[in-house]
Amino acid sequence: MKMYDLIEKKKRGKRLSEREIGFLVSGYTGGEIPDYQMSAFLMAACLRGLDHKETLALTKAMRDSGDRLDLSYLGGLAADKHSTGGVGDKTSLIVGPIAAALGLKIAKMSGRGLGHTGGTIDKLESVEGFETTLSPERFSKQVQEIGLAIIGQSRNLAPADKKIYALRDLTATVDSIGLIASSIMSKKLAAGADVIVLDVKVGSGAFMKTKADAKALALEMTEIGRGCGKKVRAVLSNMDVPLGSAVGNALEVAEAVRVLRNEEKGELLELCLELAANMVSLAKNCPIDKARIMAAEAVTSGKALEVFRRWMKAQGAKDVSFIEAPDKLCPAERRRTVVARESGYIVSMNAETIGKAAALLGAGRETLDDRIDPSAGIMLLRKTGDYVRAGDPVAELYTSSAAAFEEAETAFCSALRFGAKEPRKKPLIYGIV
Ligand code: URA
């Protein structure tokens, strides 16, 4: 078999067999297939598409490229969630404690932020002392005792995806339904949970810009997961505006704490309750309406906050007093208030541009080797649908580097569109697959 022939075949829009896909995944992971040939194949796959059989074969080949965790000792309660990537998306920090408070076992591996999207591991590392690498024994003990552990991606979990994803990121081949579905599902399947809830983002800050594409991605991922014996559900959620008010690592942890303290209502809480309720309803075979009530009670009773506290301590947080006073987490040296440049309704806020503005302040990275500034980011004071007068504060920028303000403010302002008419409110949740 020759890689050249497989590239040629995909270029002509033909379907690759399971054996051919296995050959290219093992060849690339093992170093026999060079980057330039894999890049050509990925571009052909992006332009010609992968059908369900090819996507399934690619998922399984990447899943089997490294270790697979066995969580069967958790008795069917091992649950995981995954977001397809967004701006201000701190749901794992809230959903994990809610689900664990309701008896689920969350043994989760998360990633770092890249480009305009954030990553849970960067957010957690903004808590001083928090360890994102645990020995397998400590990880497993913590999951059994507290019900929740979140660590960085183990080096040998779906290593083929790690290598291919890095190449996709550099070759403009990320936004393909087959490639995204196989990338996400290979990691989720290797990580061993019985229940997987997917948060498929739609809109300006997401990889999927339309509902039709997001639904196709959700259908592909749920079908793959169910075909591999997992209980899977996908929630299609709005990512036209950043989720909640905070964009940036420590700022987002502080916002998550306020939600768990029952001090903040709104769309962030609503989405977290929906994700947690779907995990509970699948894991415990209970009606979704009952699971929604249970999820809400886990927050109002303070039980989820208590799990959060135990989780922080167990993973090494030096000082958990920020749970009583979340603002303690955000001592950015420099702040600048951004004011509205005109009067009117905010008719749209491009979430991707806001994510890029936060990255310019130091909250994100261009390449995985870049260092991030945990206290950098943006607090949105106004959001789409709000009426503002010229001069009203719309956001607060945070950074440790004053030189970053000009470019970040210009980028942030370019994300906002104003109009005389109040925009129609878009739903937070478009549907469940
Ligand atoms: N997240 C992933 O893990 N993989 C993708 O391809 C896109 C988002």
PDB file of N, CA, C and O and ligand atoms in Angstrom, residues 82 84 165 168 174 179-180 183-184 187 207, ligand 1:
ATOM      1  N   HIS A  82     -17.712  16.726  26.829  1.00  0.00           N
ATOM      2  CA  HIS A  82     -16.715  17.342  25.950  1.00  0.00           C
ATOM      3  C   HIS A  82     -17.376  18.461  25.167  1.00  0.00           C
ATOM      4  O   HIS A  82     -18.468  18.307  24.648  1.00  0.00           O
ATOM      5  N   THR A  84     -17.048  21.103  21.944  1.00  0.00           N
ATOM      6  CA  THR A  84     -16.304  21.178  20.676  1.00  0.00           C
ATOM      7  C   THR A  84     -15.477  22.458  20.613  1.00  0.00           C
ATOM      8  O   THR A  84     -14.808  22.708  19.625  1.00  0.00           O
ATOM      9  N   TYR A 165      -3.837  16.245  14.999  1.00  0.00           N
ATOM     10  CA  TYR A 165      -4.496  17.517  15.325  1.00  0.00           C
ATOM     11  C   TYR A 165      -3.510  18.685  15.218  1.00  0.00           C
ATOM     12  O   TYR A 165      -3.846  19.754  14.699  1.00  0.00           O
ATOM     13  N   ARG A 168      -3.218  19.490  11.657  1.00  0.00           N
ATOM     14  CA  ARG A 168      -4.440  20.149  11.144  1.00  0.00           C
ATOM     15  C   ARG A 168      -4.457  21.619  11.534  1.00  0.00           C
ATOM     16  O   ARG A 168      -4.896  22.476  10.766  1.00  0.00           O
ATOM     17  N   VAL A 174      -8.819  21.986  10.152  1.00  0.00           N
ATOM     18  CA  VAL A 174      -9.564  21.631  11.379  1.00  0.00           C
ATOM     19  C   VAL A 174     -11.053  21.468  11.084  1.00  0.00           C
ATOM     20  O   VAL A 174     -11.671  20.493  11.504  1.00  0.00           O
ATOM     21  N   LEU A 179     -13.244  14.859  10.360  1.00  0.00           N
ATOM     22  CA  LEU A 179     -11.983  14.951  11.113  1.00  0.00           C
ATOM     23  C   LEU A 179     -12.237  15.372  12.558  1.00  0.00           C
ATOM     24  O   LEU A 179     -11.595  14.867  13.483  1.00  0.00           O
ATOM     25  N   ILE A 180     -13.177  16.303  12.778  1.00  0.00           N
ATOM     26  CA  ILE A 180     -13.470  16.733  14.167  1.00  0.00           C
ATOM     27  C   ILE A 180     -14.121  15.575  14.931  1.00  0.00           C
ATOM     28  O   ILE A 180     -13.739  15.259  16.058  1.00  0.00           O
ATOM     29  N   SER A 183     -11.585  12.949  15.795  1.00  0.00           N
ATOM     30  CA  SER A 183     -10.608  13.450  16.754  1.00  0.00           C
ATOM     31  C   SER A 183     -11.205  13.419  18.171  1.00  0.00           C
ATOM     32  O   SER A 183     -10.602  12.884  19.116  1.00  0.00           O
ATOM     33  N   ILE A 184     -12.396  13.976  18.309  1.00  0.00           N
ATOM     34  CA  ILE A 184     -13.010  14.037  19.645  1.00  0.00           C
ATOM     35  C   ILE A 184     -13.368  12.633  20.143  1.00  0.00           C
ATOM     36  O   ILE A 184     -13.040  12.248  21.263  1.00  0.00           O
ATOM     37  N   LYS A 187     -10.561  10.256  21.426  1.00  0.00           N
ATOM     38  CA  LYS A 187     -10.073  10.560  22.781  1.00  0.00           C
ATOM     39  C   LYS A 187     -11.093  10.129  23.833  1.00  0.00           C
ATOM     40  O   LYS A 187     -10.753   9.586  24.877  1.00  0.00           O
ATOM     41  N   PHE A 207     -16.314  26.102  15.845  1.00  0.00           N
ATOM     42  CA  PHE A 207     -15.840  25.591  14.560  1.00  0.00           C
ATOM     43  C   PHE A 207     -17.020  25.438  13.601  1.00  0.00           C
ATOM     44  O   PHE A 207     -16.889  25.620  12.403  1.00  0.00           O
TER      45      PHE A 207
HETATM   46  N1  URA B   1     -11.507  19.490  19.468  1.00  0.00           N
HETATM   47  C1  URA B   1     -10.821  18.333  19.226  1.00  0.00           C
HETATM   48  O1  URA B   1     -10.430  17.635  20.160  1.00  0.00           O
HETATM   49  N2  URA B   1     -10.605  17.978  17.968  1.00  0.00           N
HETATM   50  C2  URA B   1     -11.033  18.688  16.903  1.00  0.00           C
HETATM   51  O2  URA B   1     -10.808  18.280  15.778  1.00  0.00           O
HETATM   52  C3  URA B   1     -11.732  19.900  17.151  1.00  0.00           C
HETATM   53  C4  URA B   1     -11.971  20.271  18.458  1.00  0.00           C
END
